[in-house]
Amino acid sequence: MFNQEIINKFNAIPSPFYYYDIGVLKQTLQKLKEESDKYGFVVHYALKANANDKNLSIIKSYGLGADCVSGNEIKKAIECNFKPEHIVFAGVGKSDAEINYALDNNIFCFNCESLQELEVINKLAFKKDKIASIALRINPNVNANTHKYITTGLEENKFGINLWELGTLIIALKDLENVKLIGLHFHIGSQIMDLNTFKSLCLRVNEIQNWFSIRKIDIQHINVGGGLGVNYHEPDAYLIPDFASYFKLFKDLLELRPQQIVHFELGRAITAHCGTLISKVLYIKNGVNINFAILDAGMTELIRPALYQAHHKIENLSKIQNSTSQTSIKKYDVVGPICESSDCFGKSVSLPETLRGDIMAIRTSGAYGEVMSSAYNLRDRVKAVYSDEI
Ligand code: LLP
């Protein structure tokens, strides 16, 4: 992904910054489209993973819809030319203002998480003399086997409607005349690497569909959410996620009714690998048993390692040419400048001998990187740089 020409250019750009490889983003989208189109699947891009204007416009140009979790994400999607009729709105705590905004813009569907929320949407839609299309987000109680902070499909999680609540909810729904049930929605978690997990989801969806069929309730679409993981350890070997196996699994296992359409809400799998956090080494500090490489990027730019103990591959780009020669390999704790001990990108990372001024790449940061950055310690907000603009 990085040749000497690009690395030389990085030298001249004030760091830290996010670098987006537009070629990788386009290759990913191309493959995703090819594989999902085979089965007529509809993919909504989850803006929460990366809501950068330029990336969004490219994603939109491949014909994806948008999955939004706030009024501002809906606004951003519309600004980047996503059509309102291709926008779904999810989230466990939609405010009245956000619901009104979505109603005013006639979005495709609200993914609803509770009876209370349905009642509020019904009331607000009534005031506008509109019918809101809704999908029920059902908590399927399927374990995603991922980090506990990004597991969402278990009864202990705050998300979705529990299976045992469905009976009462369906009765209550009959009285809500300004909402129309068009879909069922599921999302069990993120960074799911074992496709068997999605198999369990499909089997549970089939059972739930039968429950609705017995009650003669027509469901136009099934939205199976997102969650497809990426390989953080060997990004170059697995740069494009295995969309072929992923979509085929749903095609093979979901028992669809005639005319029923399957929707997906992928975020990470689309943008993770195209983004890299680029940083320079400020200082090398020798500790008792370990050396510290102190970078000019920290948890303010990329919080995933501090928050989820997430692994990101770290490379010293200044030494990339020498990596096959005799450069000595040393171990470093690669840390940021923030006043928190958790501000650490990697412990005991083997790197070629690293010096002040070296350019460091923290890979696979295009999803949940820039969007989760902060100004803690009154740091400047991180900037973005694109491969086709430098
Ligand atoms: N749909 C819903 C309802 C979601 O909650 C999410 C992610 C997605 C779709 C997209 O999931 P993806 O395809 O990206 O896995 N900040 C965490 C990830 C949080 C995911 C939240 N929900 C991280 O950095 O790992």
Short mmCIF file of C-alpha atoms and ligand atoms in Angstrom, two decimals:
data_model
loop_
_atom_site.label_atom_id
_atom_site.label_comp_id
_atom_site.label_asym_id
_atom_site.label_seq_id
_atom_site.Cartn_x
_atom_site.Cartn_y
_atom_site.Cartn_z
CA MET A 1 0.00 0.00 0.00
CA PHE A 2 2.92 2.34 0.62
CA ASN A 3 5.75 2.94 -1.83
CA GLN A 4 8.74 5.25 -1.41
CA GLU A 5 7.07 8.01 -3.42
CA ILE A 6 4.08 8.14 -1.05
CA ILE A 7 6.31 7.92 2.01
CA ASN A 8 8.34 10.89 0.75
CA LYS A 9 5.12 12.85 0.36
CA PHE A 10 4.08 11.93 3.92
CA ASN A 11 7.30 13.56 5.14
CA ALA A 12 6.06 16.92 3.93
CA ILE A 13 2.57 16.70 5.47
CA PRO A 14 2.05 17.87 9.08
CA SER A 15 1.14 14.81 11.17
CA PRO A 16 -0.87 13.12 12.54
CA PHE A 17 -3.41 12.54 9.78
CA TYR A 18 -5.65 9.87 8.34
CA TYR A 19 -4.55 8.64 4.94
CA TYR A 20 -7.28 7.13 2.76
CA ASP A 21 -6.26 4.92 -0.13
CA ILE A 22 -9.04 5.61 -2.61
CA GLY A 23 -7.94 2.71 -4.83
CA VAL A 24 -8.47 0.25 -1.95
CA LEU A 25 -11.86 1.78 -1.12
CA LYS A 26 -12.99 1.45 -4.75
CA GLN A 27 -11.71 -2.14 -5.08
CA THR A 28 -13.59 -3.04 -1.91
CA LEU A 29 -16.81 -1.46 -3.15
CA GLN A 30 -16.45 -3.08 -6.57
CA LYS A 31 -16.17 -6.55 -5.03
CA LEU A 32 -18.98 -5.87 -2.55
CA LYS A 33 -21.30 -4.77 -5.35
CA GLU A 34 -20.42 -7.74 -7.56
CA GLU A 35 -21.15 -10.23 -4.80
CA SER A 36 -24.29 -8.62 -3.37
CA ASP A 37 -25.83 -7.95 -6.80
CA LYS A 38 -25.65 -11.68 -7.57
CA TYR A 39 -28.54 -12.19 -5.16
CA GLY A 40 -30.32 -8.85 -5.42
CA PHE A 41 -29.20 -7.91 -1.90
CA VAL A 42 -29.43 -4.25 -0.86
CA VAL A 43 -26.46 -2.88 1.09
CA HIS A 44 -26.70 0.23 3.27
CA TYR A 45 -23.37 1.69 4.31
CA ALA A 46 -23.22 2.28 8.08
CA LEU A 47 -22.10 5.92 8.29
CA LYS A 48 -21.01 5.48 11.87
CA ALA A 49 -17.87 3.67 10.66
CA ASN A 50 -16.58 6.61 8.62
CA ALA A 51 -18.57 9.69 7.73
CA ASN A 52 -15.97 11.53 5.76
CA ASP A 53 -17.58 13.51 2.87
CA LYS A 54 -15.25 12.31 0.15
CA ASN A 55 -15.45 8.64 1.16
CA LEU A 56 -19.24 8.90 1.44
CA SER A 57 -19.59 10.32 -2.04
CA ILE A 58 -17.52 7.45 -3.44
CA ILE A 59 -19.55 4.88 -1.50
CA LYS A 60 -22.77 6.45 -2.77
CA SER A 61 -21.48 6.29 -6.35
CA TYR A 62 -21.42 2.47 -6.10
CA GLY A 63 -25.16 2.48 -5.48
CA LEU A 64 -25.21 1.75 -1.73
CA GLY A 65 -27.89 3.07 0.59
CA ALA A 66 -27.15 4.59 4.01
CA ASP A 67 -27.60 3.29 7.54
CA CYS A 68 -27.81 6.24 9.95
CA VAL A 69 -27.98 6.40 13.72
CA SER A 70 -28.58 10.10 14.30
CA GLY A 71 -30.33 13.06 12.70
CA ASN A 72 -26.93 14.47 11.80
CA GLU A 73 -25.95 11.25 10.03
CA ILE A 74 -29.18 11.45 8.00
CA LYS A 75 -28.35 15.07 7.16
CA LYS A 76 -24.81 14.11 6.15
CA ALA A 77 -26.05 11.21 4.00
CA ILE A 78 -28.48 13.50 2.17
CA GLU A 79 -25.74 16.14 1.70
CA CYS A 80 -23.58 13.43 0.12
CA ASN A 81 -26.43 12.62 -2.29
CA PHE A 82 -27.79 9.42 -0.76
CA LYS A 83 -31.47 9.37 -1.66
CA PRO A 84 -33.82 9.53 1.37
CA GLU A 85 -35.61 6.44 0.05
CA HIS A 86 -32.34 4.53 0.49
CA ILE A 87 -31.80 5.61 4.11
CA VAL A 88 -32.56 3.52 7.20
CA PHE A 89 -32.53 5.10 10.65
CA ALA A 90 -31.50 2.92 13.59
CA GLY A 91 -30.66 3.62 17.23
CA VAL A 92 -31.98 2.80 20.64
CA GLY A 93 -32.56 6.46 21.59
CA LYS A 94 -33.97 8.49 18.74
CA SER A 95 -34.98 11.98 19.90
CA ASP A 96 -38.25 13.65 18.81
CA ALA A 97 -36.27 16.18 16.76
CA GLU A 98 -34.40 13.39 14.96
CA ILE A 99 -37.61 11.46 14.26
CA ASN A 100 -39.26 14.62 12.90
CA TYR A 101 -36.24 15.28 10.70
CA ALA A 102 -36.39 11.74 9.31
CA LEU A 103 -40.16 12.05 8.74
CA ASP A 104 -39.75 15.38 6.95
CA ASN A 105 -37.21 13.80 4.64
CA ASN A 106 -39.31 10.69 3.91
CA ILE A 107 -36.60 8.15 4.67
CA PHE A 108 -37.08 4.50 3.68
CA CYS A 109 -37.44 2.95 7.13
CA PHE A 110 -37.10 3.46 10.89
CA ASN A 111 -35.50 0.45 12.60
CA CYS A 112 -37.41 0.51 15.90
CA GLU A 113 -36.15 -0.83 19.17
CA SER A 114 -39.11 -0.63 21.59
CA LEU A 115 -42.87 -0.21 21.87
CA GLN A 116 -42.36 3.21 23.45
CA GLU A 117 -40.36 4.32 20.45
CA LEU A 118 -43.08 3.04 18.10
CA GLU A 119 -45.68 5.03 20.02
CA VAL A 120 -43.62 8.22 19.74
CA ILE A 121 -43.00 7.73 16.00
CA ASN A 122 -46.74 7.07 15.54
CA LYS A 123 -47.67 10.26 17.39
CA LEU A 124 -45.16 12.42 15.51
CA ALA A 125 -46.15 10.91 12.14
CA PHE A 126 -49.84 11.53 12.96
CA LYS A 127 -49.10 15.22 13.57
CA LYS A 128 -47.54 15.42 10.12
CA ASP A 129 -50.31 13.34 8.55
CA LYS A 130 -47.72 10.78 7.44
CA ILE A 131 -47.31 7.02 7.67
CA ALA A 132 -43.83 6.03 8.86
CA SER A 133 -42.44 2.77 7.48
CA ILE A 134 -40.86 0.76 10.25
CA ALA A 135 -38.86 -2.42 10.82
CA LEU A 136 -38.78 -4.09 14.21
CA ARG A 137 -35.26 -4.53 15.53
CA ILE A 138 -35.47 -7.90 17.17
CA ASN A 139 -32.86 -9.05 19.65
CA PRO A 140 -32.30 -12.61 18.41
CA ASN A 141 -30.25 -13.69 21.45
CA VAL A 142 -27.40 -14.94 19.26
CA ASN A 143 -23.87 -14.62 20.61
CA ALA A 144 -21.58 -12.75 18.19
CA ASN A 145 -18.43 -14.01 19.97
CA THR A 146 -16.75 -10.64 19.68
CA HIS A 147 -15.57 -7.98 22.15
CA LYS A 148 -18.18 -7.41 24.86
CA TYR A 149 -18.45 -3.70 24.03
CA ILE A 150 -19.46 -4.48 20.44
CA THR A 151 -21.82 -7.40 21.14
CA THR A 152 -25.40 -6.30 20.64
CA GLY A 153 -27.59 -9.33 20.03
CA LEU A 154 -27.89 -10.83 23.51
CA GLU A 155 -30.79 -10.35 25.91
CA GLU A 156 -28.44 -8.62 28.35
CA ASN A 157 -27.71 -5.88 25.75
CA LYS A 158 -29.79 -2.71 25.56
CA PHE A 159 -30.57 -3.21 21.88
CA GLY A 160 -33.71 -4.43 20.17
CA ILE A 161 -37.01 -5.98 21.14
CA ASN A 162 -36.77 -9.25 23.03
CA LEU A 163 -38.43 -12.32 21.53
CA TRP A 164 -40.75 -12.69 24.50
CA GLU A 165 -42.05 -9.13 24.01
CA LEU A 166 -43.14 -9.69 20.39
CA GLY A 167 -46.64 -11.01 21.19
CA THR A 168 -47.74 -7.92 23.13
CA LEU A 169 -46.01 -5.61 20.69
CA ILE A 170 -47.78 -7.00 17.65
CA ILE A 171 -51.16 -6.51 19.34
CA ALA A 172 -50.26 -2.93 20.31
CA LEU A 173 -49.04 -2.22 16.78
CA LYS A 174 -52.55 -2.75 15.39
CA ASP A 175 -53.67 0.46 17.11
CA LEU A 176 -50.78 2.53 15.79
CA GLU A 177 -52.26 3.77 12.55
CA ASN A 178 -49.44 6.06 11.49
CA VAL A 179 -46.75 3.39 11.38
CA LYS A 180 -46.54 0.58 8.87
CA LEU A 181 -44.57 -2.56 9.56
CA ILE A 182 -42.47 -3.40 6.50
CA GLY A 183 -39.43 -5.22 7.85
CA LEU A 184 -37.57 -7.13 10.51
CA HIS A 185 -34.15 -5.91 11.56
CA PHE A 186 -31.28 -7.72 13.30
CA HIS A 187 -27.73 -6.75 14.19
CA ILE A 188 -25.82 -9.03 16.55
CA GLY A 189 -22.48 -7.28 16.82
CA SER A 190 -19.42 -6.05 15.04
CA GLN A 191 -15.98 -7.43 14.00
CA ILE A 192 -17.38 -10.96 13.55
CA MET A 193 -14.66 -13.16 12.04
CA ASP A 194 -16.36 -16.56 12.19
CA LEU A 195 -19.00 -16.84 9.48
CA ASN A 196 -20.73 -19.60 11.51
CA THR A 197 -21.97 -16.82 13.76
CA PHE A 198 -24.01 -15.47 10.84
CA LYS A 199 -25.25 -19.01 10.23
CA SER A 200 -26.76 -19.00 13.75
CA LEU A 201 -28.33 -15.63 12.97
CA CYS A 202 -29.92 -16.96 9.74
CA LEU A 203 -31.42 -19.97 11.54
CA ARG A 204 -32.89 -17.71 14.21
CA VAL A 205 -34.27 -15.33 11.56
CA ASN A 206 -36.01 -18.28 9.90
CA GLU A 207 -37.68 -19.25 13.19
CA ILE A 208 -38.78 -15.66 13.78
CA GLN A 209 -40.12 -15.38 10.23
CA ASN A 210 -42.23 -18.49 10.85
CA TRP A 211 -43.66 -16.84 13.96
CA PHE A 212 -44.82 -13.89 11.82
CA SER A 213 -46.08 -16.16 8.99
CA ILE A 214 -48.26 -18.15 11.40
CA ARG A 215 -49.85 -14.85 12.41
CA LYS A 216 -50.28 -13.91 8.73
CA ILE A 217 -48.13 -10.81 9.09
CA ASP A 218 -46.52 -9.87 5.82
CA ILE A 219 -42.88 -8.79 5.98
CA GLN A 220 -41.41 -7.08 2.90
CA HIS A 221 -37.78 -7.07 3.91
CA ILE A 222 -35.31 -8.70 6.26
CA ASN A 223 -32.43 -6.49 7.40
CA VAL A 224 -29.60 -8.59 8.83
CA GLY A 225 -27.46 -5.62 9.94
CA GLY A 226 -23.69 -5.53 9.58
CA GLY A 227 -20.82 -6.99 11.54
CA LEU A 228 -18.54 -8.61 8.97
CA GLY A 229 -15.04 -8.39 10.46
CA VAL A 230 -11.68 -7.55 8.90
CA ASN A 231 -8.20 -8.96 9.48
CA TYR A 232 -6.33 -6.45 11.65
CA HIS A 233 -3.26 -8.69 11.93
CA GLU A 234 -2.48 -9.21 8.24
CA PRO A 235 -4.18 -6.37 6.37
CA ASP A 236 -2.21 -6.79 3.14
CA ALA A 237 -3.05 -10.48 2.82
CA TYR A 238 -6.77 -9.86 3.36
CA LEU A 239 -7.24 -6.35 2.01
CA ILE A 240 -10.65 -7.13 0.49
CA PRO A 241 -13.02 -8.93 2.90
CA ASP A 242 -14.50 -12.24 1.77
CA PHE A 243 -17.79 -10.80 0.55
CA ALA A 244 -18.38 -13.83 -1.70
CA SER A 245 -18.68 -16.32 1.20
CA TYR A 246 -20.51 -13.81 3.39
CA PHE A 247 -23.34 -13.04 0.96
CA LYS A 248 -23.57 -16.66 -0.25
CA LEU A 249 -24.17 -17.80 3.32
CA PHE A 250 -27.24 -15.59 3.63
CA LYS A 251 -28.45 -16.65 0.17
CA ASP A 252 -28.11 -20.33 1.12
CA LEU A 253 -29.54 -20.18 4.61
CA LEU A 254 -32.27 -17.56 4.78
CA GLU A 255 -35.71 -18.92 3.99
CA LEU A 256 -37.18 -15.96 2.19
CA ARG A 257 -40.80 -15.43 1.27
CA PRO A 258 -41.65 -14.53 -2.36
CA GLN A 259 -40.63 -10.94 -3.24
CA GLN A 260 -38.83 -10.54 0.08
CA ILE A 261 -35.66 -8.45 -0.11
CA VAL A 262 -32.60 -8.80 2.12
CA HIS A 263 -30.88 -5.67 3.39
CA PHE A 264 -27.43 -5.36 4.98
CA GLU A 265 -25.80 -2.58 6.99
CA LEU A 266 -22.05 -2.95 6.58
CA GLY A 267 -19.61 -0.41 7.95
CA ARG A 268 -16.23 -1.76 8.98
CA ALA A 269 -15.80 -4.22 6.09
CA ILE A 270 -16.16 -1.33 3.63
CA THR A 271 -13.85 1.32 5.07
CA ALA A 272 -11.45 -0.28 7.58
CA HIS A 273 -8.58 -1.26 5.31
CA CYS A 274 -8.52 1.85 3.14
CA GLY A 275 -7.63 4.07 6.12
CA THR A 276 -4.29 4.37 7.91
CA LEU A 277 -3.39 6.69 10.74
CA ILE A 278 -0.05 8.30 9.86
CA SER A 279 2.07 9.66 12.67
CA LYS A 280 5.67 10.68 13.36
CA VAL A 281 7.87 9.53 16.21
CA LEU A 282 8.46 12.40 18.63
CA TYR A 283 10.79 10.67 21.07
CA ILE A 284 12.37 7.33 21.84
CA LYS A 285 12.53 6.74 25.55
CA ASN A 286 14.42 3.85 27.05
CA GLY A 287 12.63 2.30 30.02
CA VAL A 288 13.86 -0.44 32.34
CA ASN A 289 12.94 -3.43 30.21
CA ILE A 290 11.30 -1.77 27.26
CA ASN A 291 11.76 1.11 24.88
CA PHE A 292 8.94 3.56 24.29
CA ALA A 293 8.28 5.01 20.86
CA ILE A 294 6.28 8.16 21.62
CA LEU A 295 4.17 9.23 18.64
CA ASP A 296 2.49 12.52 17.78
CA ALA A 297 -0.82 10.58 17.43
CA GLY A 298 -2.63 9.20 20.43
CA MET A 299 -5.95 7.90 21.68
CA THR A 300 -7.48 11.23 20.62
CA GLU A 301 -6.94 10.21 16.99
CA LEU A 302 -7.60 6.46 17.35
CA ILE A 303 -9.28 5.26 20.52
CA ARG A 304 -9.84 1.60 19.58
CA PRO A 305 -6.70 0.17 21.26
CA ALA A 306 -7.43 2.08 24.50
CA LEU A 307 -11.16 1.32 24.51
CA TYR A 308 -11.36 -2.26 23.23
CA GLN A 309 -7.75 -3.43 23.55
CA ALA A 310 -7.99 -3.62 19.77
CA HIS A 311 -5.00 -4.72 17.72
CA HIS A 312 -3.83 -2.55 14.81
CA LYS A 313 -0.76 -3.47 12.80
CA ILE A 314 1.97 -0.87 13.32
CA GLU A 315 4.65 -0.27 10.69
CA ASN A 316 7.67 2.00 10.56
CA LEU A 317 7.37 3.35 7.02
CA SER A 318 10.72 5.17 7.16
CA LYS A 319 12.42 1.80 7.52
CA ILE A 320 10.32 -0.11 5.02
CA GLN A 321 13.09 -0.19 2.37
CA ASN A 322 15.54 -1.59 4.87
CA SER A 323 13.32 -4.21 6.40
CA THR A 324 14.93 -7.07 4.47
CA SER A 325 18.47 -5.90 5.13
CA GLN A 326 20.44 -6.05 8.34
CA THR A 327 18.45 -3.43 10.35
CA SER A 328 18.27 -4.58 13.94
CA ILE A 329 14.79 -5.39 15.24
CA LYS A 330 13.84 -4.01 18.64
CA LYS A 331 10.76 -4.12 20.79
CA TYR A 332 8.80 -0.97 21.57
CA ASP A 333 5.72 0.04 23.43
CA VAL A 334 4.20 2.36 20.85
CA VAL A 335 2.40 5.09 22.76
CA GLY A 336 0.75 8.49 22.24
CA PRO A 337 1.30 11.84 23.95
CA ILE A 338 -1.97 11.90 25.93
CA CYS A 339 -1.92 11.99 29.73
CA GLU A 340 -3.43 8.52 30.18
CA SER A 341 -1.65 5.21 30.59
CA SER A 342 -4.18 3.58 28.28
CA ASP A 343 -2.89 5.80 25.49
CA CYS A 344 -0.95 2.94 23.95
CA PHE A 345 -1.24 1.61 20.38
CA GLY A 346 0.72 -1.58 20.97
CA LYS A 347 2.86 -3.24 23.61
CA SER A 348 6.15 -4.94 22.85
CA VAL A 349 5.85 -4.36 19.12
CA SER A 350 8.79 -5.64 17.06
CA LEU A 351 10.02 -2.87 14.77
CA PRO A 352 13.24 -2.01 12.92
CA GLU A 353 15.31 0.32 15.10
CA THR A 354 13.11 3.39 15.30
CA LEU A 355 14.25 7.00 15.55
CA ARG A 356 12.78 10.44 16.19
CA GLY A 357 11.09 11.67 12.99
CA ASP A 358 10.30 8.21 11.57
CA ILE A 359 6.92 7.89 9.91
CA MET A 360 4.64 5.31 11.52
CA ALA A 361 1.55 3.73 10.00
CA ILE A 362 -1.25 2.40 12.17
CA ARG A 363 -3.12 0.22 9.75
CA THR A 364 -6.78 -0.70 9.25
CA SER A 365 -7.99 2.53 10.87
CA GLY A 366 -10.53 3.60 8.27
CA ALA A 367 -13.50 2.33 10.30
CA TYR A 368 -14.27 3.73 13.76
CA GLY A 369 -11.06 5.78 13.64
CA GLU A 370 -11.56 9.36 12.48
CA VAL A 371 -15.24 9.32 13.52
CA MET A 372 -14.35 8.45 17.11
CA SER A 373 -11.53 10.99 17.38
CA SER A 374 -11.75 13.69 20.02
CA ALA A 375 -10.21 16.96 21.12
CA TYR A 376 -9.28 15.69 24.60
CA ASN A 377 -6.29 17.61 25.98
CA LEU A 378 -7.49 20.36 23.60
CA ARG A 379 -5.75 18.63 20.74
CA ASP A 380 -6.35 19.76 17.15
CA ARG A 381 -8.94 17.65 15.32
CA VAL A 382 -7.24 15.09 13.11
CA LYS A 383 -7.10 15.82 9.38
CA ALA A 384 -7.67 13.56 6.36
CA VAL A 385 -5.49 13.12 3.29
CA TYR A 386 -6.51 11.17 0.16
CA SER A 387 -4.30 9.08 -2.11
CA ASP A 388 -5.61 10.78 -5.25
CA GLU A 389 -5.03 14.30 -3.94
CA ILE A 390 -1.38 14.20 -2.87
N1 LLP B 1 -26.03 -1.79 12.08
C1 LLP B 1 -26.14 -1.52 13.38
C2 LLP B 1 -27.49 -1.50 13.98
C3 LLP B 1 -25.01 -1.28 14.17
O1 LLP B 1 -25.14 -1.05 15.46
C4 LLP B 1 -23.72 -1.32 13.57
C5 LLP B 1 -22.51 -1.07 14.34
C6 LLP B 1 -23.64 -1.60 12.18
C7 LLP B 1 -24.82 -1.83 11.47
C8 LLP B 1 -22.33 -1.65 11.45
O2 LLP B 1 -21.54 -2.68 11.92
P1 LLP B 1 -20.16 -3.08 11.19
O3 LLP B 1 -20.51 -3.64 9.82
O4 LLP B 1 -19.35 -1.87 11.07
O5 LLP B 1 -19.59 -4.09 12.09
N2 LLP B 1 -16.72 1.34 17.61
C9 LLP B 1 -16.64 -0.11 17.52
C10 LLP B 1 -17.70 -0.70 16.63
C11 LLP B 1 -19.11 -0.32 17.03
C12 LLP B 1 -20.16 -0.90 16.12
C13 LLP B 1 -21.49 -0.32 16.42
N3 LLP B 1 -22.54 -0.78 15.59
C14 LLP B 1 -15.24 -0.49 17.05
O6 LLP B 1 -14.41 0.38 16.87
O7 LLP B 1 -14.94 -1.67 16.91
#
